[in-house]
CSV table of C-alpha atoms and ligand atoms in Angstrom, one decimal:
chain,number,residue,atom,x,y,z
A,247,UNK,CA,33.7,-10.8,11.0
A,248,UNK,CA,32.0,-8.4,8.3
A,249,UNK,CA,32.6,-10.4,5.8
A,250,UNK,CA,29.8,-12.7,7.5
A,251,UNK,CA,27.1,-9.8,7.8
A,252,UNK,CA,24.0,-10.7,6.5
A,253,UNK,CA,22.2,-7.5,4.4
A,254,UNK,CA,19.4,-7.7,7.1
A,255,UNK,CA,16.3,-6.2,4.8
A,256,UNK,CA,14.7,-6.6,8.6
A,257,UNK,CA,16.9,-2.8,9.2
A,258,UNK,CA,16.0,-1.4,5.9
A,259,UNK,CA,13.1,0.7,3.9
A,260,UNK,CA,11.7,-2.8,2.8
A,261,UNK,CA,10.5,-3.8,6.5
A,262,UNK,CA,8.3,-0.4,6.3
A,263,UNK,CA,6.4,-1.9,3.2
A,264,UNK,CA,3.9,-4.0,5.3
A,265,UNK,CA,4.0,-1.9,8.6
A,266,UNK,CA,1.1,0.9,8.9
A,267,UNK,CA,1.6,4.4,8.1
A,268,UNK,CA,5.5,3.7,7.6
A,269,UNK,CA,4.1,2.0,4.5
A,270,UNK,CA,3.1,5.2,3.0
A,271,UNK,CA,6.2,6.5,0.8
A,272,UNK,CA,9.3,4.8,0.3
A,273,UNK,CA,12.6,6.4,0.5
A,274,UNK,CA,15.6,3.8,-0.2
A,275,UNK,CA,17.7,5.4,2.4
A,276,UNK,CA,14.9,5.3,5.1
A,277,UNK,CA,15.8,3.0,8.0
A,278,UNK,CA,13.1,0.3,9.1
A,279,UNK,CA,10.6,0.7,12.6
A,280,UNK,CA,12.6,-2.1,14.2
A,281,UNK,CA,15.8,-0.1,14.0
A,282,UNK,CA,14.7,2.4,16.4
A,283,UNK,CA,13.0,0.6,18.5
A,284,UNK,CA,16.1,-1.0,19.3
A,285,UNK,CA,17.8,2.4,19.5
A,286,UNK,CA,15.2,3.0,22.0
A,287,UNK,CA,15.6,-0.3,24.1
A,288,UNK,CA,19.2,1.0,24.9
A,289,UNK,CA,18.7,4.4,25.5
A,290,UNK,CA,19.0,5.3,28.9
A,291,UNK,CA,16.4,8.5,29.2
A,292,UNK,CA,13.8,8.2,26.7
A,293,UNK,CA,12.3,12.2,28.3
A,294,UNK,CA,12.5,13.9,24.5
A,295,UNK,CA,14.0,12.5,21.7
A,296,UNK,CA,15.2,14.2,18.5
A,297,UNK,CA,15.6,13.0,14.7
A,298,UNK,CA,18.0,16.0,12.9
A,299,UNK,CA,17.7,14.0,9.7
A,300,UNK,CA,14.7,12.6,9.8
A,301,UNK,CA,13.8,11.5,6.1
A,302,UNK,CA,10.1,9.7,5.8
A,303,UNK,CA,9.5,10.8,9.5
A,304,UNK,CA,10.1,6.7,11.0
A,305,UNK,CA,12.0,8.1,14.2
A,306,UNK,CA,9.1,10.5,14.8
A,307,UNK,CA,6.5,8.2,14.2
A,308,UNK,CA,7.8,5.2,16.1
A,309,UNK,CA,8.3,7.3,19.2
A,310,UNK,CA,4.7,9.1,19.0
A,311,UNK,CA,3.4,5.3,18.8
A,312,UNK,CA,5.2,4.6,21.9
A,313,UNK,CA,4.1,7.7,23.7
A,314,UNK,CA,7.6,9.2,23.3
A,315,UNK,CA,7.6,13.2,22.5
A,316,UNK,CA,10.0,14.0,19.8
A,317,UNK,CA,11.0,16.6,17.4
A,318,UNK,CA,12.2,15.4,13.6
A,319,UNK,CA,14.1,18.6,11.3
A,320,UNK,CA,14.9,17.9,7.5
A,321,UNK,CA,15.6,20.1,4.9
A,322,UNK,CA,13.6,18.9,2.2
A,323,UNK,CA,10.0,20.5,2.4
A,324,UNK,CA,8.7,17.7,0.6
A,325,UNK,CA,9.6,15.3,3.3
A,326,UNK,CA,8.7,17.2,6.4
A,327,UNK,CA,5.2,17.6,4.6
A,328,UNK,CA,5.0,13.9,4.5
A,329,UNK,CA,6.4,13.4,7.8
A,330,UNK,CA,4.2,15.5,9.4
A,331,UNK,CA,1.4,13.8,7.5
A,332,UNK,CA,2.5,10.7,8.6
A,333,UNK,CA,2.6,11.6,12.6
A,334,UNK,CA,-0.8,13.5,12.9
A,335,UNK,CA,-3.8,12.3,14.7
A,336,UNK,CA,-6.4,11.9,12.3
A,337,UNK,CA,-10.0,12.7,13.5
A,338,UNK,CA,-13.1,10.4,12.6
A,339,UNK,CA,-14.3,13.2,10.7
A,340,UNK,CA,-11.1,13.9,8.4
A,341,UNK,CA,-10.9,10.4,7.6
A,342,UNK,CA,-14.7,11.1,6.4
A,343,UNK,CA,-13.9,13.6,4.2
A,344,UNK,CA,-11.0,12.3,2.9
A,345,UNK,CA,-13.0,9.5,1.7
A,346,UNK,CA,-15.6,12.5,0.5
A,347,UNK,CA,-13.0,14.1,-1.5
A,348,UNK,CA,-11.3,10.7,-3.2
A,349,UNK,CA,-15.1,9.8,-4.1
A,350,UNK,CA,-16.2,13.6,-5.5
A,351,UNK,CA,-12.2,13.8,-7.5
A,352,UNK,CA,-12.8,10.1,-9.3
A,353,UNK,CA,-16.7,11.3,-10.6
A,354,UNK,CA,-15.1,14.8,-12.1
A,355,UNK,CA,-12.2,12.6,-13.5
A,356,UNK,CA,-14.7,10.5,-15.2
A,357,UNK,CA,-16.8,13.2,-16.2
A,358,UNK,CA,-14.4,15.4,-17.7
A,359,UNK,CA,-13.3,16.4,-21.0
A,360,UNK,CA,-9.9,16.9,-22.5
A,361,UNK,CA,-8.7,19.7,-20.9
A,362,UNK,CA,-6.3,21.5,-23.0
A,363,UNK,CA,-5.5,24.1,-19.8
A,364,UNK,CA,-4.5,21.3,-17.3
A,365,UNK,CA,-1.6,21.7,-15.3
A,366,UNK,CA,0.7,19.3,-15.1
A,367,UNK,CA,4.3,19.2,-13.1
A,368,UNK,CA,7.2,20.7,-15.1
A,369,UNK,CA,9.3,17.7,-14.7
A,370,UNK,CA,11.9,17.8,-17.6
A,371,UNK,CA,11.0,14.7,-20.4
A,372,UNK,CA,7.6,14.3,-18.9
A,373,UNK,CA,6.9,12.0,-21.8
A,374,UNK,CA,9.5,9.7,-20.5
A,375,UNK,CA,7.2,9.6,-17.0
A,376,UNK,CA,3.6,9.3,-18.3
A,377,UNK,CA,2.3,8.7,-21.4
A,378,UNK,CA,-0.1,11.0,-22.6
A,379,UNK,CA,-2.9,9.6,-21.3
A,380,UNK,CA,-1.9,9.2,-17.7
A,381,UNK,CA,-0.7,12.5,-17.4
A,382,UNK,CA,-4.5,13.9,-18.7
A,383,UNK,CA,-5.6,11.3,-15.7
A,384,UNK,CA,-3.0,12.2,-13.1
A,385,UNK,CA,-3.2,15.9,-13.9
A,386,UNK,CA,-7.2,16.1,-14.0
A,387,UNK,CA,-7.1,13.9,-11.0
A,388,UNK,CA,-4.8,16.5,-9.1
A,389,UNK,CA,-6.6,19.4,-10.1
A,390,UNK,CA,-9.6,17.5,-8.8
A,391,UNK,CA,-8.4,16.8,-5.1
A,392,UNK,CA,-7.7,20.8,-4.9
A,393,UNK,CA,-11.5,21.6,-5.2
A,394,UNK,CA,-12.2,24.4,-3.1
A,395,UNK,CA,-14.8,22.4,-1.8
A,396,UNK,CA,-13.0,20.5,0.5
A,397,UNK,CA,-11.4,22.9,2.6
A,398,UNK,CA,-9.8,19.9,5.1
A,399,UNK,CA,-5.8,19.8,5.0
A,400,UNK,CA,-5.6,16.9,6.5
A,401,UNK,CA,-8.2,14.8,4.1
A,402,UNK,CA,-6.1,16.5,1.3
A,403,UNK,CA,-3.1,14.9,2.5
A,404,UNK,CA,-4.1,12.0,3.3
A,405,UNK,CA,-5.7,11.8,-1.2
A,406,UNK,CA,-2.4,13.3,-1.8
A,407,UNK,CA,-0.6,10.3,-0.6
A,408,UNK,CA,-2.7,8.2,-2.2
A,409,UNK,CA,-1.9,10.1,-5.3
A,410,UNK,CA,1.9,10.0,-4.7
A,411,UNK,CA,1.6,6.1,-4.6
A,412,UNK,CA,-0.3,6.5,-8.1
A,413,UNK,CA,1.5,8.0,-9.6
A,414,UNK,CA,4.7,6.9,-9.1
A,415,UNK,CA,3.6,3.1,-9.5
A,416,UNK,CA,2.1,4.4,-13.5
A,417,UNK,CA,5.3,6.0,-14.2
A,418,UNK,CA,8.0,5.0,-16.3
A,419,UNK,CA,10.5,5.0,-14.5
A,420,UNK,CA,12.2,1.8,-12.7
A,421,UNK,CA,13.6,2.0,-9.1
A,422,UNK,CA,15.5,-0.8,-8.8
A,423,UNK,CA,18.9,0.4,-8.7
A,424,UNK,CA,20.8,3.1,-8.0
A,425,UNK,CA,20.6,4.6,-11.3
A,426,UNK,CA,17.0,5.7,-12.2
A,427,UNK,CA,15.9,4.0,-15.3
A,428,UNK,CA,12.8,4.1,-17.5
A,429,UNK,CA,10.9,1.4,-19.0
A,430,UNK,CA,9.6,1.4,-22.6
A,431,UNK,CA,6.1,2.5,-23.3
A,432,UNK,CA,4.1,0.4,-25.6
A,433,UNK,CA,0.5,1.8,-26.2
A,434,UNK,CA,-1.6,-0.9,-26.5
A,435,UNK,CA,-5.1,-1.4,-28.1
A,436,UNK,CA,-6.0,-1.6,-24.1
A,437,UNK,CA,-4.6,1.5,-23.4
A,438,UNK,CA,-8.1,3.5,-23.1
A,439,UNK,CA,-9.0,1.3,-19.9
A,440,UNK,CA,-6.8,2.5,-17.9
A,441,UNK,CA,-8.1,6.0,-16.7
A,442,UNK,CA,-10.9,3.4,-15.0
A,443,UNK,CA,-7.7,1.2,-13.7
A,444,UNK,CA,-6.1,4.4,-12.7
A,445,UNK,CA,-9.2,5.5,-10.7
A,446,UNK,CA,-9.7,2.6,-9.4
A,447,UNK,CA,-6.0,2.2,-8.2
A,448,UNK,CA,-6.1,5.9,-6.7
A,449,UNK,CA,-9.2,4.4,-4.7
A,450,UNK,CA,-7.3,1.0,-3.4
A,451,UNK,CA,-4.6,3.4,-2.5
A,452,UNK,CA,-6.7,5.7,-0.6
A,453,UNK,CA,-8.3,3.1,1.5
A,454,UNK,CA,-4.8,1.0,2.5
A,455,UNK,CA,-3.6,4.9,3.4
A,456,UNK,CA,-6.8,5.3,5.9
A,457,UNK,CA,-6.9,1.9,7.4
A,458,UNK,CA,-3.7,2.4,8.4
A,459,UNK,CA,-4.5,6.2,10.2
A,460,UNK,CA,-6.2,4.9,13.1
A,461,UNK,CA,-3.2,3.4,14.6
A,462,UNK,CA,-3.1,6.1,17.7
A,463,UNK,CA,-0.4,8.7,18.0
A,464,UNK,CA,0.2,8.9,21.6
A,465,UNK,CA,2.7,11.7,21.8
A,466,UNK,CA,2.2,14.8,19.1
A,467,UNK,CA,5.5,15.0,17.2
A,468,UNK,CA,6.6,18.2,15.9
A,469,UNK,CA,8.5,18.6,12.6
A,470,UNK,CA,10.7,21.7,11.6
A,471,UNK,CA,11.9,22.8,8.2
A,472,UNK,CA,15.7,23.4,8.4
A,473,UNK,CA,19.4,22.1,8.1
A,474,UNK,CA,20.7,20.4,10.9
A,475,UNK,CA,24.5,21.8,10.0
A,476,UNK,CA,23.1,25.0,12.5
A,477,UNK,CA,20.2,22.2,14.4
A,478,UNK,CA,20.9,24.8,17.7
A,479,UNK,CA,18.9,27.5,15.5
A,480,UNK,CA,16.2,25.4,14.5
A,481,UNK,CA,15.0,23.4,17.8
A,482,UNK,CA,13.5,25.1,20.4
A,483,UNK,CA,14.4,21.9,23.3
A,484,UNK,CA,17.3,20.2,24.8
A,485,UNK,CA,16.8,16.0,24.4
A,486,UNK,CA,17.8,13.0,25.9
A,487,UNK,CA,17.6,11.1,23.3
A,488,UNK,CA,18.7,11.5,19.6
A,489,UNK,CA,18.0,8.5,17.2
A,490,UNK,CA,19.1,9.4,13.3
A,491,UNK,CA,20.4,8.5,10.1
A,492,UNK,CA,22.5,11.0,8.5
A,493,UNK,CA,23.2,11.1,4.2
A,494,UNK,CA,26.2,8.8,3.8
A,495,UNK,CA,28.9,10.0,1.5
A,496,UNK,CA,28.0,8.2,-1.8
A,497,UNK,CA,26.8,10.6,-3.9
A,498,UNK,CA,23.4,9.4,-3.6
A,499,UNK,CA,20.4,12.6,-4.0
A,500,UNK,CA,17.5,12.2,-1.8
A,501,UNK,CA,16.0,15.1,-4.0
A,502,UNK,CA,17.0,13.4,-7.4
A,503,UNK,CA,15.1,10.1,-6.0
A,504,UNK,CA,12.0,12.3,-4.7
A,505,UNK,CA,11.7,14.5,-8.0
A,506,UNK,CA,8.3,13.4,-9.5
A,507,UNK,CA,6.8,13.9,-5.5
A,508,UNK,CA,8.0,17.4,-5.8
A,509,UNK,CA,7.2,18.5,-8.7
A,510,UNK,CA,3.8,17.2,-8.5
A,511,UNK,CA,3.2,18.3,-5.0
A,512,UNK,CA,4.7,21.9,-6.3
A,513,UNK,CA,8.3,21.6,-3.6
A,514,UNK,CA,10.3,22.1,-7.1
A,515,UNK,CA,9.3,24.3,-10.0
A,516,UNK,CA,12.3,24.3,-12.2
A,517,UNK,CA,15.2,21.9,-12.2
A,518,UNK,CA,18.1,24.8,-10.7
A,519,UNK,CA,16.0,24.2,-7.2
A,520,UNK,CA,17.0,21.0,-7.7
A,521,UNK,CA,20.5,21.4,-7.6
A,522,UNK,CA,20.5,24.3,-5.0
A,523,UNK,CA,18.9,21.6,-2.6
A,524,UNK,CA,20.9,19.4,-3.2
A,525,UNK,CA,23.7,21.6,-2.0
A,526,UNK,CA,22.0,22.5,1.6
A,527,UNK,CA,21.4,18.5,1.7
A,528,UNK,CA,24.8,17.0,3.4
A,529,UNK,CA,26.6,15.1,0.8
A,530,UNK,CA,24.8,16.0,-2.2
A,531,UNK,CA,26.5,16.8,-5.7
A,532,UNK,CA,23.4,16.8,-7.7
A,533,UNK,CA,23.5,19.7,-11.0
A,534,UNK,CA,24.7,23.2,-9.5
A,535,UNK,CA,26.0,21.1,-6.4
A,536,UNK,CA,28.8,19.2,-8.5
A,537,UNK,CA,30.0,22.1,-10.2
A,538,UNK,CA,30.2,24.4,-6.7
A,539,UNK,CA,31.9,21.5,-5.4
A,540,UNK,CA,35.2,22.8,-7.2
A,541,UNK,CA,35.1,26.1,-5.4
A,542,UNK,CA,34.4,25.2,-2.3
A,543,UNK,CA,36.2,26.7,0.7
A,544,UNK,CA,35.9,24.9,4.3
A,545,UNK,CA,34.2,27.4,7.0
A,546,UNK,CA,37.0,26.6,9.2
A,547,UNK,CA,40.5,25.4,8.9
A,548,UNK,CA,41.4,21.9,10.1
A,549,UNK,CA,40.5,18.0,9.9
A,550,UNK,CA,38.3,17.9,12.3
A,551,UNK,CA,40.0,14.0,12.5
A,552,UNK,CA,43.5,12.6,11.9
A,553,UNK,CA,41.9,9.4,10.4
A,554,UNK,CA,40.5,11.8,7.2
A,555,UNK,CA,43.8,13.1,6.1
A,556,UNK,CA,45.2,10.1,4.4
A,557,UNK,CA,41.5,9.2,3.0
A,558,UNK,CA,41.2,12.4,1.3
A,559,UNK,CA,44.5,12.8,-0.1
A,560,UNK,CA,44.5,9.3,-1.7
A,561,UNK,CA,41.3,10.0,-3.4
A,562,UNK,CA,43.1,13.6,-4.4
A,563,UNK,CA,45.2,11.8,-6.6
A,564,UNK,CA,42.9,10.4,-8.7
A,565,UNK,CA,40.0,13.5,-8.1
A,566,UNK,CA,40.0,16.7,-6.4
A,567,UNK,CA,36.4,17.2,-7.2
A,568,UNK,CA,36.1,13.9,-5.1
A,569,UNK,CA,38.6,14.7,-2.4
A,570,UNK,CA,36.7,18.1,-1.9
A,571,UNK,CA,33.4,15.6,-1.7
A,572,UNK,CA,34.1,13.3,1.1
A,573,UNK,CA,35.9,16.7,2.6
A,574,UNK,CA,32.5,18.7,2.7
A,575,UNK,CA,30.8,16.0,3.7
A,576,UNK,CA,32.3,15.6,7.1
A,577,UNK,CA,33.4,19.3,7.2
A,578,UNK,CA,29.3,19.3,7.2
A,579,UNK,CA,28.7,16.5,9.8
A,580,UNK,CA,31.4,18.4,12.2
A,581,UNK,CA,29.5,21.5,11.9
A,582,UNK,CA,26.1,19.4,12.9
A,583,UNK,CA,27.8,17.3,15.8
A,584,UNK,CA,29.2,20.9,17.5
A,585,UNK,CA,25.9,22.7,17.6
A,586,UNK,CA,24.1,19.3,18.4
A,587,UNK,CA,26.0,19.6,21.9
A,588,UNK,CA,23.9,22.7,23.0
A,589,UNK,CA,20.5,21.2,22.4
A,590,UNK,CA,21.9,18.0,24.5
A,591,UNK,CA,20.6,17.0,28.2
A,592,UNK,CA,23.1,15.8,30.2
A,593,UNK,CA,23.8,11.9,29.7
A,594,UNK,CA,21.8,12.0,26.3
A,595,UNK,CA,22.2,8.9,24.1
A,596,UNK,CA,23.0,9.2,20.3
A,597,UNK,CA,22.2,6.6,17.8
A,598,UNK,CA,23.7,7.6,14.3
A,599,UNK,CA,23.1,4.8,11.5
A,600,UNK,CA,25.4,5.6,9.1
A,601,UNK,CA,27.8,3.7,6.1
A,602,UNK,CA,30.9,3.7,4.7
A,603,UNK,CA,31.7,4.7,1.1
A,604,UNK,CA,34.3,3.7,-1.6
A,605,UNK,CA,36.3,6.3,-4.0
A,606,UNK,CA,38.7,4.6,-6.4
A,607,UNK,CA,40.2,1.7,-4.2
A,608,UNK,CA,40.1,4.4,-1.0
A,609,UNK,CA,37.6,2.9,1.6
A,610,UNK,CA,36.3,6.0,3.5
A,611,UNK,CA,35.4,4.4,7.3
A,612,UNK,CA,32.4,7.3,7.7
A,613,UNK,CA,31.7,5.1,11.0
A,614,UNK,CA,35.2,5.7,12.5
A,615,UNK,CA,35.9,9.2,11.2
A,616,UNK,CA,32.7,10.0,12.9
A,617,UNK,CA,33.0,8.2,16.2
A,618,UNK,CA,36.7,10.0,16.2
A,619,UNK,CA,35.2,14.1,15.6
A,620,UNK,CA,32.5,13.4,18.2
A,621,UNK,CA,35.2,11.9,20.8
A,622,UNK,CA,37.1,14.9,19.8
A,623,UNK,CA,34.0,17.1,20.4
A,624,UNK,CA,33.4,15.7,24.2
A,625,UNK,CA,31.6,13.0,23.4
A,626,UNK,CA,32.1,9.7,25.7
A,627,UNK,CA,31.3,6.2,25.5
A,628,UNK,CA,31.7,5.6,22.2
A,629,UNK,CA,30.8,2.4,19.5
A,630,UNK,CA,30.6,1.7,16.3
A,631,UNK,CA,28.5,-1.5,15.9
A,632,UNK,CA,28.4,-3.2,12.4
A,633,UNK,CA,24.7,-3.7,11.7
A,634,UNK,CA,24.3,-4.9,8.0
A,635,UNK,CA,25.9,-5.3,4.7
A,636,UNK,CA,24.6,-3.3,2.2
A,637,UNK,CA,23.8,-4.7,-1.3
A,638,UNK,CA,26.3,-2.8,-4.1
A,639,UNK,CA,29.8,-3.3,-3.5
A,640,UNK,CA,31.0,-5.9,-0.9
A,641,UNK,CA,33.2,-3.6,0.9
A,642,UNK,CA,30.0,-1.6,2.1
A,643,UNK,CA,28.4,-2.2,5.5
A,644,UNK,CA,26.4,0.1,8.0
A,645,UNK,CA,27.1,0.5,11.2
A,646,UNK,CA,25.5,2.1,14.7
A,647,UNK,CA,27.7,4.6,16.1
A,648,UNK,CA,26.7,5.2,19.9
A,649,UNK,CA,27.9,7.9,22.0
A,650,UNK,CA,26.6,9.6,25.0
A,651,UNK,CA,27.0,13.4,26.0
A,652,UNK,CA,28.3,14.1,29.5
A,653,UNK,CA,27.2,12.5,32.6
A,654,UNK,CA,23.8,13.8,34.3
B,734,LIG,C1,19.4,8.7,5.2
B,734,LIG,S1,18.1,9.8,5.1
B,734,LIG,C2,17.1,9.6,6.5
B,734,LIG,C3,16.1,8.5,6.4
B,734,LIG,C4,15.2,8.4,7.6
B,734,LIG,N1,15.9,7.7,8.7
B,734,LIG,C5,14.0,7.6,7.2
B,734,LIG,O1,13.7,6.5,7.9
B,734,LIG,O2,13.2,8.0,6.3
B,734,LIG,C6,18.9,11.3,5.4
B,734,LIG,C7,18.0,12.6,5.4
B,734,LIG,O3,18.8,13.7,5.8
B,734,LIG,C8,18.3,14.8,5.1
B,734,LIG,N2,19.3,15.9,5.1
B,734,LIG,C9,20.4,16.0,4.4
B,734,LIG,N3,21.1,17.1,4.7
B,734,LIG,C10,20.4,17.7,5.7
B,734,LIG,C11,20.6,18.9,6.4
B,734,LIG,N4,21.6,19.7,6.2
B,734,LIG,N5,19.7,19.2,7.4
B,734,LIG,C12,18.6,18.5,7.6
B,734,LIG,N6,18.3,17.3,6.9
B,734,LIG,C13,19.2,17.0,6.0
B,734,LIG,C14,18.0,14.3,3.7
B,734,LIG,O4,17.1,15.1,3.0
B,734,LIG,C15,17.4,12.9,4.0
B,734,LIG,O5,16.0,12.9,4.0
């Protein structure tokens, strides 16, 4: 039956790229719109819903368009900035001024010298990113959009998107697979033209980003900063509703993936933050994070699940590094799904979109090992529902766990 899974691009990040403001960044892990809408066609109280993990904001955003309050926590500053961008109402007049500030940062651009003080992000082998030349252009142009001038967050935002989407499409790097590559530079006798094909990209970029802000936002989302290990600290409501899609554990970094955002945008400064966000991120072994991974200790003693046992132990014998991986990871989850319980309204429905991994020959069923802790946890009415296969090996699929919590 899984086998015959199609890998549904309909579910993924790549049905965001036509479709309004969930256009505006991509994250590969990101879920598509249509996703939680059908989350939300089977929920039984729609009251307040809640997003623990919510990435690029597309739970919080989905629900505000269909007048649905909801609250979205993430741990990554960079992406509750854009997810907060993404789910504001936007004003006639900051739409004005956004268009203001693109217009007045493109004319000092052009009108600037080589500026030997410019700042630019301190993204290790820069070079490797931007030539030269684009990062005079980027950087002049980011120094432009901070012009005291324009005092309007949100028109800032909304220019710093556009930047994002700049600058990322006249880097080097390739996005294509898992593994970040870069492609070869060749200056070209051309290569002077494009600061005018850079502005006038950053303009194109600006106007797709506002054409797509007067979609209304019927219900004000609110976004907090925080990691959803302790969610009963952060959220100050109980739900009825919780629609997410939690790291899976295959080693992927969200932060490693979002790097040139953040160091741009000033979320990472040096490449140690890096690797100490990676760490608070569930399932990430990126720099500082693999190396801790050695030492580290459970917070409390036990499985948590009789079907993790024999996982870890077969990957033990080939890595304890690895074993201590998949370990943390739903040592991490558990510690998330028994705090979730006290922000819970009775008879809340839970939609968690997760996938399994692969270590060695070990397949590690993340969908059953969950549905199993949270049955364990008080959890009833339980599925795991195979949604998609997913494009690197062909054992991998992602699946919708369902559960509710207590009866109303
Ligand atoms: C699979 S992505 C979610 C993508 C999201 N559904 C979207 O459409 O963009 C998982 C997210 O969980 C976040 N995350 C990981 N560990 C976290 C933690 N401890 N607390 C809060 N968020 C965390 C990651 O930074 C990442 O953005």
């Amino acid at each position: 039956m899984k086998q015959r899974l199609a890998q549904r691009p309909d579910l993924t990040f790549k049905a965001n790229i036509q479709h309004g403001r969930h256009s505006w960044l991509r994250l590969t892990p990101a879920f598509s719109a249509q996703l939680v809408e059908a989350a939300l066609e089977r929920a039984k109280n729609k009251g307040r819903a809640l997003d623990p993990f919510c990435g690029t904001g597309t739970t919080g955003l989905v629900c505000a368009e269909h007048g649905i309050a909801c609250d979205l926590v993430e741990v990554n500053p960079f992406l509750v900035w854009l997810s907060r961008a993404k789910t504001r109402e936007y004003t006639a007049e900051s739409l004005h001024l956004a268009r203001q500030l693109a217009l007045h940062a493109v004319n000092t651009v052009k009108n600037s010298k080589t500026d030997h003080t410019l700042w630019l992000p301190p993204i290790h082998q820069i070079d490797r990113w931007w030539s030269p030349l684009r990062q005079r252009v980027l950087g002049s142009l980011f120094a432009a959009l901070h012009s005291e001038t324009f005092g309007d967050e949100s028109a800032r935002d909304l220019n710093l998107i556009a930047f994002c989407r700049v600058a990322i499409e006249w880097s080097g790097a390739a996005f294509n697979h898992q593994s970040l590559s870069f492609k070869t530079h060749n200056p070209s006798l051309f290569e002077p033209d494009e600061e005018r094909l850079i502005l006038e990209h950053f303009v194109e970029e600006l106007y797709h980003v506002l054409s797509t802000c007067t979609s209304p936002i019927g219900t004000p989302v609110r976004v907090f900063e925080g990691d959803s290990r302790y969610i009963h600290h952060i959220v100050p409501d109980k739900y009825d509703l919780v629609i997410t899609s939690p790291p899976y554990p295959n080693r992927i970094s969200y932060v490693r993936e979002l790097r040139p955002y953040m160091y741009w945008l000033g979320y990472l400064k040096q490449a140690r933050e890096a690797g100490e966000l990676d760490w608070r991120t569930i399932g990430g072994t990126w720099g500082v994070a693999t190396s801790r991974l050695a030492q580290w200790q459970p917070e409390s003693i036990g499985l948590f699940s009789s079907l993790l046992e024999p996982v870890v132990s077969k990957i033990a014998a080939h890595s304890t590094i690895l074993a201590n991986y998949v370990l943390r990871y739903f040592h991490d989850m558990n510690l998330h799904l028994q705090h979730i319980r006290h922000v819970l309204l009775p008879g809340a429905s839970l939609f968690y979109i997760v996938g399994n991994a692969k270590f060695y020959d070990t397949l590690v069923p993340t969908h059953e090992i969950l549905a199993d802790m949270m049955r364990g946890l008080g959890f009833y009415n339980l599925s795991c529902e195979p949604l998609r296969k997913r494009n690197s090996k062909k054992e991998l699929f992602e699946y919708m766990v369902s559960a509710e919590w207590r009866t109303p």
